[in-house]
PDB file of C-alpha atoms and ligand atoms in Angstrom:
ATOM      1  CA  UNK A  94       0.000   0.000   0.000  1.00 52.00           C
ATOM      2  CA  UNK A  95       1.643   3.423  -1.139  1.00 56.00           C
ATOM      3  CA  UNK A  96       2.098   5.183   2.379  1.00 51.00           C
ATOM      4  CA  UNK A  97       0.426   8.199   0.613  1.00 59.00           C
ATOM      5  CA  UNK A  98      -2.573   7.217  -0.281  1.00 81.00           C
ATOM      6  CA  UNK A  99      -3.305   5.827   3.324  1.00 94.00           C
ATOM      7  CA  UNK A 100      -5.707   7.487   5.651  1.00 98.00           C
ATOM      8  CA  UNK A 101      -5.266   8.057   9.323  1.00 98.00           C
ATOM      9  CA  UNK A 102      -8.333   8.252  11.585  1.00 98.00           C
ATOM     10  CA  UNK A 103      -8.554   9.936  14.390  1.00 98.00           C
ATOM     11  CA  UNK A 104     -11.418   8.811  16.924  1.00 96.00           C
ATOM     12  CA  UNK A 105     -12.842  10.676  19.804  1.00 92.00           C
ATOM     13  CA  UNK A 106     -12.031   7.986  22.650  1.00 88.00           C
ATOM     14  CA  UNK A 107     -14.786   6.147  24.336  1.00 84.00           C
ATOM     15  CA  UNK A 108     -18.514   4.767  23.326  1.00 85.00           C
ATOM     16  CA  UNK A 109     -18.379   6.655  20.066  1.00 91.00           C
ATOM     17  CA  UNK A 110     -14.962   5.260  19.056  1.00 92.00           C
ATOM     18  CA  UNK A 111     -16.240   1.880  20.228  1.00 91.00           C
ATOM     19  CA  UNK A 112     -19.880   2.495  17.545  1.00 94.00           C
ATOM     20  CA  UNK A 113     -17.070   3.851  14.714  1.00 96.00           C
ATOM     21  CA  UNK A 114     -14.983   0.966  14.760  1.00 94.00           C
ATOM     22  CA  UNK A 115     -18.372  -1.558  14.345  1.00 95.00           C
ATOM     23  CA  UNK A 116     -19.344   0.309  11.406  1.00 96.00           C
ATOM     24  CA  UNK A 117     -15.454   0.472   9.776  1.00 97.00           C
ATOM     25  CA  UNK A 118     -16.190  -3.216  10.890  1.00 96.00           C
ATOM     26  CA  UNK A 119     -19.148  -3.554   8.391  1.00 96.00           C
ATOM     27  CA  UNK A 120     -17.598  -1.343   5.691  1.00 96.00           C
ATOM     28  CA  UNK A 121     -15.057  -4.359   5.345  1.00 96.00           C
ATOM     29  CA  UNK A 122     -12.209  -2.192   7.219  1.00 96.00           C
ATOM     30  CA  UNK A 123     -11.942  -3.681  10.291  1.00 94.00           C
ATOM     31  CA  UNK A 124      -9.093  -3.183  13.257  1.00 93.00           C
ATOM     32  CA  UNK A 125      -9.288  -6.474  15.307  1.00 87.00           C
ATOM     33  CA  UNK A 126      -5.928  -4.992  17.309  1.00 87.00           C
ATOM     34  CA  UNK A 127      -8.009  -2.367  18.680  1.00 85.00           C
ATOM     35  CA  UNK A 128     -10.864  -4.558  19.928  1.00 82.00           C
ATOM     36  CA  UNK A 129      -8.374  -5.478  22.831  1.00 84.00           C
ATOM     37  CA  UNK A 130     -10.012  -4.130  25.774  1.00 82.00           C
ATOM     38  CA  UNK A 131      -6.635  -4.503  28.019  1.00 87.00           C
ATOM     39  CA  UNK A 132      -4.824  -2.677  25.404  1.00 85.00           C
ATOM     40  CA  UNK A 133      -3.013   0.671  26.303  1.00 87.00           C
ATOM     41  CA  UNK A 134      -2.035   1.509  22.653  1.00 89.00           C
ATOM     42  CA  UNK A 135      -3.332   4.394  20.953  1.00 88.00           C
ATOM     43  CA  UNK A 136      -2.522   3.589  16.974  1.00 94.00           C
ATOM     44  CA  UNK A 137      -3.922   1.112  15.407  1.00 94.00           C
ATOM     45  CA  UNK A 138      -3.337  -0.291  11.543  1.00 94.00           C
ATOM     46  CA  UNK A 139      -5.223  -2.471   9.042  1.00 95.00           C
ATOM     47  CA  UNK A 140      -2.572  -2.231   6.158  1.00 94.00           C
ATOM     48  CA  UNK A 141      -4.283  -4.528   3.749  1.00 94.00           C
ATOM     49  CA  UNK A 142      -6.959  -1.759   3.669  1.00 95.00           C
ATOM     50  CA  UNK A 143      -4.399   1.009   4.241  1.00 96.00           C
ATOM     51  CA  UNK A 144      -6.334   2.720   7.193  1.00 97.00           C
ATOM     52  CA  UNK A 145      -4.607   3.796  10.368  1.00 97.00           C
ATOM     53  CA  UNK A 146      -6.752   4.541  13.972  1.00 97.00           C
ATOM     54  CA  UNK A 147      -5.969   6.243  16.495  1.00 96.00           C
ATOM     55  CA  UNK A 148      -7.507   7.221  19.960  1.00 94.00           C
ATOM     56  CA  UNK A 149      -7.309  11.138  20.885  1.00 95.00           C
ATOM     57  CA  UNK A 150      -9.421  12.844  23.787  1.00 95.00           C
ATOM     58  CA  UNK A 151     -12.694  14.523  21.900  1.00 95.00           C
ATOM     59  CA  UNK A 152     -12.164  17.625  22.371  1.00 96.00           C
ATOM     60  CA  UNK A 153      -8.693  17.158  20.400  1.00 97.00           C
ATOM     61  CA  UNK A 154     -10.340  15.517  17.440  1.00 98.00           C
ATOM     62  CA  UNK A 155     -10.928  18.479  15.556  1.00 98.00           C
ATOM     63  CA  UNK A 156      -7.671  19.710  16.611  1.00 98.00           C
ATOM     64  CA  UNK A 157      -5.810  16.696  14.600  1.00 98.00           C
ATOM     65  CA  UNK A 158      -8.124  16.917  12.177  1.00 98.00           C
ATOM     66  CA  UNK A 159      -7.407  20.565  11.087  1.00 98.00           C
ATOM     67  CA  UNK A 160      -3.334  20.262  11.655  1.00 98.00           C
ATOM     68  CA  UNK A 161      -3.739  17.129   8.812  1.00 98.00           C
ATOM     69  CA  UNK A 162      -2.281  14.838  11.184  1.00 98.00           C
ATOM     70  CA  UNK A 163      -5.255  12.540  10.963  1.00 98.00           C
ATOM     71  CA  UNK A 164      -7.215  12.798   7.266  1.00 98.00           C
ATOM     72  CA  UNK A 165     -10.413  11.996   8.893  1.00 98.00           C
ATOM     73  CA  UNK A 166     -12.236  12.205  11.829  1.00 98.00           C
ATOM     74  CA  UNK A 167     -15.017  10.879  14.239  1.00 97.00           C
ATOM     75  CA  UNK A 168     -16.199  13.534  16.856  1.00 97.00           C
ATOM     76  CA  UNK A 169     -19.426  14.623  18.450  1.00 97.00           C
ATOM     77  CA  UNK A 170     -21.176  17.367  17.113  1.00 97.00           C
ATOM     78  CA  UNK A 171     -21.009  19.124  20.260  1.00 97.00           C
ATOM     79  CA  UNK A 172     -16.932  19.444  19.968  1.00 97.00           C
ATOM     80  CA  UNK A 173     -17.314  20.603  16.427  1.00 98.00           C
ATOM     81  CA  UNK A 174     -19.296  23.659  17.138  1.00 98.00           C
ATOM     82  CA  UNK A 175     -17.010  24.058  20.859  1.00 98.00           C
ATOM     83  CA  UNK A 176     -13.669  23.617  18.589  1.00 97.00           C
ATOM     84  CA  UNK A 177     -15.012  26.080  15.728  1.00 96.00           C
ATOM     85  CA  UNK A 178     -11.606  24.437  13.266  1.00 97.00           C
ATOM     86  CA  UNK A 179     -11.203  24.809   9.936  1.00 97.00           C
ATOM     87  CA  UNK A 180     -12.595  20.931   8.852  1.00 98.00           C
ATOM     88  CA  UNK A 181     -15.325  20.102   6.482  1.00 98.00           C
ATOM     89  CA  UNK A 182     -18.373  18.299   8.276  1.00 97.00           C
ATOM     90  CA  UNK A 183     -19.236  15.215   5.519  1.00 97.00           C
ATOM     91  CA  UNK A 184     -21.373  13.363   7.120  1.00 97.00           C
ATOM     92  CA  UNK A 185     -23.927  12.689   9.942  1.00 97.00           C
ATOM     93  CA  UNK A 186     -23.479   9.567  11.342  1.00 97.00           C
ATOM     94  CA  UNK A 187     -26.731   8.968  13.373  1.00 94.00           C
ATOM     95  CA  UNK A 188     -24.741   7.288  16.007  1.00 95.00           C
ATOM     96  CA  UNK A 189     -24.297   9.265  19.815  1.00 94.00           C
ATOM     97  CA  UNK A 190     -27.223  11.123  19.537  1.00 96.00           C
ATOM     98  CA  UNK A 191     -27.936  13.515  22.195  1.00 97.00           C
ATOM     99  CA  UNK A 192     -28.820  17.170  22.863  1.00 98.00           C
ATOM    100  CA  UNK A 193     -27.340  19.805  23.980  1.00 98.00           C
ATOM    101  CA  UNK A 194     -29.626  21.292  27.434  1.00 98.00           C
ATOM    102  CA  UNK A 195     -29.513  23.951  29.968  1.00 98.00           C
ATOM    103  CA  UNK A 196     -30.772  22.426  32.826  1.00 98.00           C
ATOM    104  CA  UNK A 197     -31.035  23.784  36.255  1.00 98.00           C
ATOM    105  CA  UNK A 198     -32.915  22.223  39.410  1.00 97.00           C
ATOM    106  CA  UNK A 199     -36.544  21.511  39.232  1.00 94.00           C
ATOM    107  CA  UNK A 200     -38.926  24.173  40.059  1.00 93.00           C
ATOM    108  CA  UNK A 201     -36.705  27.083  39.043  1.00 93.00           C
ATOM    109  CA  UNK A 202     -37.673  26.981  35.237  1.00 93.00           C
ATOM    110  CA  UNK A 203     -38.763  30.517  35.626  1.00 93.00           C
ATOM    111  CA  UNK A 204     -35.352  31.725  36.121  1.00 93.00           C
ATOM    112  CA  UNK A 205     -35.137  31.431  31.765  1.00 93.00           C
ATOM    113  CA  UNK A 206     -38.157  34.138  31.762  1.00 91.00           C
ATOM    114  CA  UNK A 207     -35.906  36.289  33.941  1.00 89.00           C
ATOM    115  CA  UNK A 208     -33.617  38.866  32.752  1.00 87.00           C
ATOM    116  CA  UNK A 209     -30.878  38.800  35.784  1.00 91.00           C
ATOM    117  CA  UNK A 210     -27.304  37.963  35.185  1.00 94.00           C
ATOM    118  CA  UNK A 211     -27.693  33.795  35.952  1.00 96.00           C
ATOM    119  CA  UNK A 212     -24.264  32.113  36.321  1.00 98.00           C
ATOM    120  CA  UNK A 213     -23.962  29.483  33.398  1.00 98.00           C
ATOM    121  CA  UNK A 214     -21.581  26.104  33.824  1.00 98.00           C
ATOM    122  CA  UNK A 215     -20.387  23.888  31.243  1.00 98.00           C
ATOM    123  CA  UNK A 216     -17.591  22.343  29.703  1.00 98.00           C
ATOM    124  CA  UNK A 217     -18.809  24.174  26.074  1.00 98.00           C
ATOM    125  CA  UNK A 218     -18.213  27.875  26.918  1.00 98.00           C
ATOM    126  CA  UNK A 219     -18.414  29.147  22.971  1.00 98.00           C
ATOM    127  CA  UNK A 220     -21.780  27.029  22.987  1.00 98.00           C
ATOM    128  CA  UNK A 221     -23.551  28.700  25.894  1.00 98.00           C
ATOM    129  CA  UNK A 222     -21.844  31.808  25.212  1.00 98.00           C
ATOM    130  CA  UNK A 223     -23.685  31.972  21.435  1.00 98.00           C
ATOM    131  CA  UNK A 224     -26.955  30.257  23.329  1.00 98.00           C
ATOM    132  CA  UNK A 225     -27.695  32.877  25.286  1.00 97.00           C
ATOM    133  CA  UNK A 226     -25.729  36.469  23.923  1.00 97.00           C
ATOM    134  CA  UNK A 227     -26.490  35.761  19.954  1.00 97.00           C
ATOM    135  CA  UNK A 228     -29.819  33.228  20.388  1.00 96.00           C
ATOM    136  CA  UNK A 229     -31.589  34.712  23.870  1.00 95.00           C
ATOM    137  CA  UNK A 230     -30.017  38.238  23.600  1.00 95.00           C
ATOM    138  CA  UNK A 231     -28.641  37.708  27.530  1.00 95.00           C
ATOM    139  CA  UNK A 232     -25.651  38.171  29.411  1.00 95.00           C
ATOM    140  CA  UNK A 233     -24.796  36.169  31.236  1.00 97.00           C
ATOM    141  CA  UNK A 234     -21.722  34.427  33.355  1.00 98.00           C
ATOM    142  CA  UNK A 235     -20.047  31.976  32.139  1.00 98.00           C
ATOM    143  CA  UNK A 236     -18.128  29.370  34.206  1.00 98.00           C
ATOM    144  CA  UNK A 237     -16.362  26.772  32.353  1.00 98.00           C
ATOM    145  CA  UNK A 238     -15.832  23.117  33.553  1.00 98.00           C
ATOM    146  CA  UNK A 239     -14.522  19.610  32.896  1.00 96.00           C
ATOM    147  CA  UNK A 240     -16.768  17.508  33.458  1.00 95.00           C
ATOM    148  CA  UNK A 241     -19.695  16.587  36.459  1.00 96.00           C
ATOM    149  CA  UNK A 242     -21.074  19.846  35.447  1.00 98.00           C
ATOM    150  CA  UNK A 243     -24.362  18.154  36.973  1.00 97.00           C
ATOM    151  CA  UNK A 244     -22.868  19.692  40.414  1.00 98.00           C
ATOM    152  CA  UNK A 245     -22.892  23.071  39.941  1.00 98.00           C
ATOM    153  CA  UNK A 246     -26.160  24.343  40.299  1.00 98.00           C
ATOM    154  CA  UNK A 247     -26.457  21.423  42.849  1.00 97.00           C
ATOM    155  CA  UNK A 248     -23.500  23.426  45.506  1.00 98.00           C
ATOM    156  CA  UNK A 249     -23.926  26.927  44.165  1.00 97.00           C
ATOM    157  CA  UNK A 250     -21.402  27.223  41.965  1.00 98.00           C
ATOM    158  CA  UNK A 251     -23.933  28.014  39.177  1.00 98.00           C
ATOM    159  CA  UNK A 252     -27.601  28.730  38.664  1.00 98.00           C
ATOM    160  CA  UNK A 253     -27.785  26.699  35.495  1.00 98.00           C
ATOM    161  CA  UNK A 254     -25.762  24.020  33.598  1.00 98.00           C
ATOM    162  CA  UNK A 255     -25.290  24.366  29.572  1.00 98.00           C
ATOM    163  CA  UNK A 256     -24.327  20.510  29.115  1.00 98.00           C
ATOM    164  CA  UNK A 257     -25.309  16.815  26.876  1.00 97.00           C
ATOM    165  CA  UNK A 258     -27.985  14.695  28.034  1.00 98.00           C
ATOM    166  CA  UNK A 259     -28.609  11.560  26.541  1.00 96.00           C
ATOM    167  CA  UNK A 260     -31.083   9.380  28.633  1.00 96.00           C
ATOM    168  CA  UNK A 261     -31.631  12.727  31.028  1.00 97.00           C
ATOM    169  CA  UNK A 262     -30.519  10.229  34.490  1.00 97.00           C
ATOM    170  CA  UNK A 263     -27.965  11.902  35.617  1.00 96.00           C
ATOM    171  CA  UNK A 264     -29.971  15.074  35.616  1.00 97.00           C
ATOM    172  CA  UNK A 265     -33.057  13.151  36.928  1.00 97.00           C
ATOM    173  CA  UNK A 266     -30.745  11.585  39.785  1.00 96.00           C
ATOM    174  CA  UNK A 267     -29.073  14.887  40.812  1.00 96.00           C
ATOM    175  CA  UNK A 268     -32.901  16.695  41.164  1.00 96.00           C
ATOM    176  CA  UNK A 269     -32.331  18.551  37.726  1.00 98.00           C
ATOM    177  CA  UNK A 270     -34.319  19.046  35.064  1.00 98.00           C
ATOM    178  CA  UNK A 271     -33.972  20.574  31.330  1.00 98.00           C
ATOM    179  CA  UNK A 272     -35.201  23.834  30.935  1.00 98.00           C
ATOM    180  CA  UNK A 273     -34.559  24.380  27.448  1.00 97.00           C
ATOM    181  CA  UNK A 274     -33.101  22.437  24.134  1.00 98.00           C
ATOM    182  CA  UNK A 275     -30.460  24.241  22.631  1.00 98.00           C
ATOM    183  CA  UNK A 276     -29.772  21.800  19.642  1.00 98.00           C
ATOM    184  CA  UNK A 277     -29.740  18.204  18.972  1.00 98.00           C
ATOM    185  CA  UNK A 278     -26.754  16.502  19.110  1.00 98.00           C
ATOM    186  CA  UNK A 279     -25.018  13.445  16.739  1.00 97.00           C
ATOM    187  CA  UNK A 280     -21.304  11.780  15.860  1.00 97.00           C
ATOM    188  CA  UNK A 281     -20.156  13.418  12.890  1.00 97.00           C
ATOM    189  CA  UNK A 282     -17.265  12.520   9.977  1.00 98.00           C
ATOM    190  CA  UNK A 283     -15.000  15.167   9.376  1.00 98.00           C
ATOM    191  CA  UNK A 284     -12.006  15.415   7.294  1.00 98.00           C
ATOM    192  CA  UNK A 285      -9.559  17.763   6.874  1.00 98.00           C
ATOM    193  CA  UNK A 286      -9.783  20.076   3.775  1.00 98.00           C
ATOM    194  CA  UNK A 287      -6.620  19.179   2.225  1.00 98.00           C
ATOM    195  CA  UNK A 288      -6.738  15.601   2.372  1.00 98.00           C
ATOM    196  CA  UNK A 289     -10.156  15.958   0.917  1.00 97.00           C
ATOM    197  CA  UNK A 290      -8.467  17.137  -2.418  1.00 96.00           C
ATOM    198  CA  UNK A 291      -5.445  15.028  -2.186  1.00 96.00           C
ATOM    199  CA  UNK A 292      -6.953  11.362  -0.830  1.00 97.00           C
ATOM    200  CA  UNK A 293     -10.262  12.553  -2.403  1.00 95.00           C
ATOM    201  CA  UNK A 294     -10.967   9.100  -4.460  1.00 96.00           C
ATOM    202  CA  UNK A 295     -10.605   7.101  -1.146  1.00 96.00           C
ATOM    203  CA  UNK A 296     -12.471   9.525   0.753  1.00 97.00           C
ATOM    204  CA  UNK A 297     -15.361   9.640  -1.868  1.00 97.00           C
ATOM    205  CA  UNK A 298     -15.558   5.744  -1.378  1.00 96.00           C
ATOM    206  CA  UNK A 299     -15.477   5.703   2.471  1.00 97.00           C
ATOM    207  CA  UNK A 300     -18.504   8.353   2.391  1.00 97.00           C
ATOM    208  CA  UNK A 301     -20.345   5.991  -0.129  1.00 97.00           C
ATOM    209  CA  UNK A 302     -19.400   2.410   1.232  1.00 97.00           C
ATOM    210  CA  UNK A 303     -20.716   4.083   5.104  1.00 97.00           C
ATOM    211  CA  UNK A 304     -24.407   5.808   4.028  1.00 96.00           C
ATOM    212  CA  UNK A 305     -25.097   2.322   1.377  1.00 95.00           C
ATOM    213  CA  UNK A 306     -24.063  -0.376   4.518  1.00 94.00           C
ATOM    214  CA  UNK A 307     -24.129   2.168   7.780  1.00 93.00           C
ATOM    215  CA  UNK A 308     -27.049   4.711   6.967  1.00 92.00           C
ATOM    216  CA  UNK A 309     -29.594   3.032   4.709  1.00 81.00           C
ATOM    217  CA  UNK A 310     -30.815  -0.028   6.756  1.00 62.00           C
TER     218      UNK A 310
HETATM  219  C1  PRP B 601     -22.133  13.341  29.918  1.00 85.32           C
HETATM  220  C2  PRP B 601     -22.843  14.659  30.179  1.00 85.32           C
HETATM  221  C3  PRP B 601     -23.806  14.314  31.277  1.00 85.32           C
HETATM  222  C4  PRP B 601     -24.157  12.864  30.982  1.00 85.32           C
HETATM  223  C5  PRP B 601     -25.499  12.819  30.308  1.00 85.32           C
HETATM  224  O1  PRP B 601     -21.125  13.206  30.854  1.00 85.32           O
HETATM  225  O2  PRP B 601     -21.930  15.678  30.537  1.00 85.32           O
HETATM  226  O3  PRP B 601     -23.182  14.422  32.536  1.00 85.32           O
HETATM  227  O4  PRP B 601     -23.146  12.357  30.093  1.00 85.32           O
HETATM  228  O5  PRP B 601     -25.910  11.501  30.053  1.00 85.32           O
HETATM  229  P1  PRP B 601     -27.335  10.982  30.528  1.00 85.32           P
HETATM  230  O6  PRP B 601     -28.366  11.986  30.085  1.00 85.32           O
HETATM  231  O7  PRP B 601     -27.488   9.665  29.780  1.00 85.32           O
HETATM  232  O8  PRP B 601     -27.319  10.790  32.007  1.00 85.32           O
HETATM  233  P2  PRP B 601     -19.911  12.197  30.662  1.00 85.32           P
HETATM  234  O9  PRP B 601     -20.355  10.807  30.983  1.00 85.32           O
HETATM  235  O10 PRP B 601     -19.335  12.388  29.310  1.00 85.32           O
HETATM  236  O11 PRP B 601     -18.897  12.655  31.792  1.00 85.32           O
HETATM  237  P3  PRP B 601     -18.410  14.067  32.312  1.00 85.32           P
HETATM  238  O12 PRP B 601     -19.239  14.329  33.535  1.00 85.32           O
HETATM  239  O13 PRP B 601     -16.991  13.863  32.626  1.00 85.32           O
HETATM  240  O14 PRP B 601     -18.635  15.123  31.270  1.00 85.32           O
END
């Protein structure tokens, strides 16, 4: 396989990595190295196929993506509008769907009707911060997280959370609830623009071979 015309992958570690390597699976590109689940390596190869994985955090996905040291990527929606890189989006994968909520604890929906200065935590500051200055017209305070943002509002630190829910338990077990959607959420393919004109062929076919075998069941 000419080293060139290989494609590296770079996959958001975790369940949606897990879901993307099922359907490379099905494609007929699969990584049996990686299905190790005592394994502490982060690259992974199938050279027949000429595809190369590897595991990043998320929220660096777009980041590898954009520096064209991985020609493709699989990464929540949620990081690409946080990360705001220069990537082309190709394609919805209908896997990790989700929403993107600001939630707050139950009973205090009114505080949305309100114009006051609410404090606002979350781990996706350029989200909440374009929720609620560009979509609500409010200012507001904006305390950025990493992660168990579900605490917050719960010992003061905010009044409302700007975070994912997916089944809406952890919210439900901490006494929260959603007060309002601000956008659904799902994985995404992206791909970084230059390797979309130089691996473009190969490219073209992974789009196809995933919406005929992945998408149109
Ligand atoms: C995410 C998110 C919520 C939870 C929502 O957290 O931030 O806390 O999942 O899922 P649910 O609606 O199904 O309960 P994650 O597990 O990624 O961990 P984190 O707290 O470190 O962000």
């Amino acid at each position: 396989m000419d080293k060139n015309s290989s494609i590296t992958v770079a996959l958001g570690k975790g369940r949606l990595a897990k879901k993307a390597m099922e359907a490379f699976g099905r494609i007929g590109i699969p990584c049996d190295e990686m299905k190790d689940p005592d394994t502490r390596k982060l690259i992974f190869e199938n050279e027949e196929m000429g595809y190369r994985f590897f595991l990043a955090k998320g929220p660096d996905v777009p980041t590898y993506v954009e520096y064209g040291a991985a020609d493709i990527g699989i990464v929540g929606e949620d990081t690409i509008l946080e990360e705001a890189r220069n990537i082309y989006e190709v394609l919805d994968l209908a896997f990790g769907k989700c929403r993107m909520c600001i939630a707050g604890p139950a009973g205090n929906e009114g505080l949305m009707q309100e114009n006051s200065r609410i404090r606002v935590a979350t781990k996706y500051p350029r989200i909440a911060k374009n929720y609620f200055y560009n979509e609500k017209n409010r200012t507001v305070e904006i305390i950025k997280l990493n992660g168990s943002i579900e605490l917050a509002p719960i010992v003061g630190l905010s009044d409302v959370i700007c975070d994912i829910v997916e089944t809406g338990s952890t919210l439900r077990e901490n006494g929260l609830t959603v007060y309002e959607t601000v956008c659904p959420l799902s994985a995404r393919m992206v791909v970084n623009p230059v390797s979309m004109k130089m691996k473009g062929e190969k490219i073209d076919r992974l789009i196809e071979d995933w919406k005929r075998v992945n998408l149109e069941a």
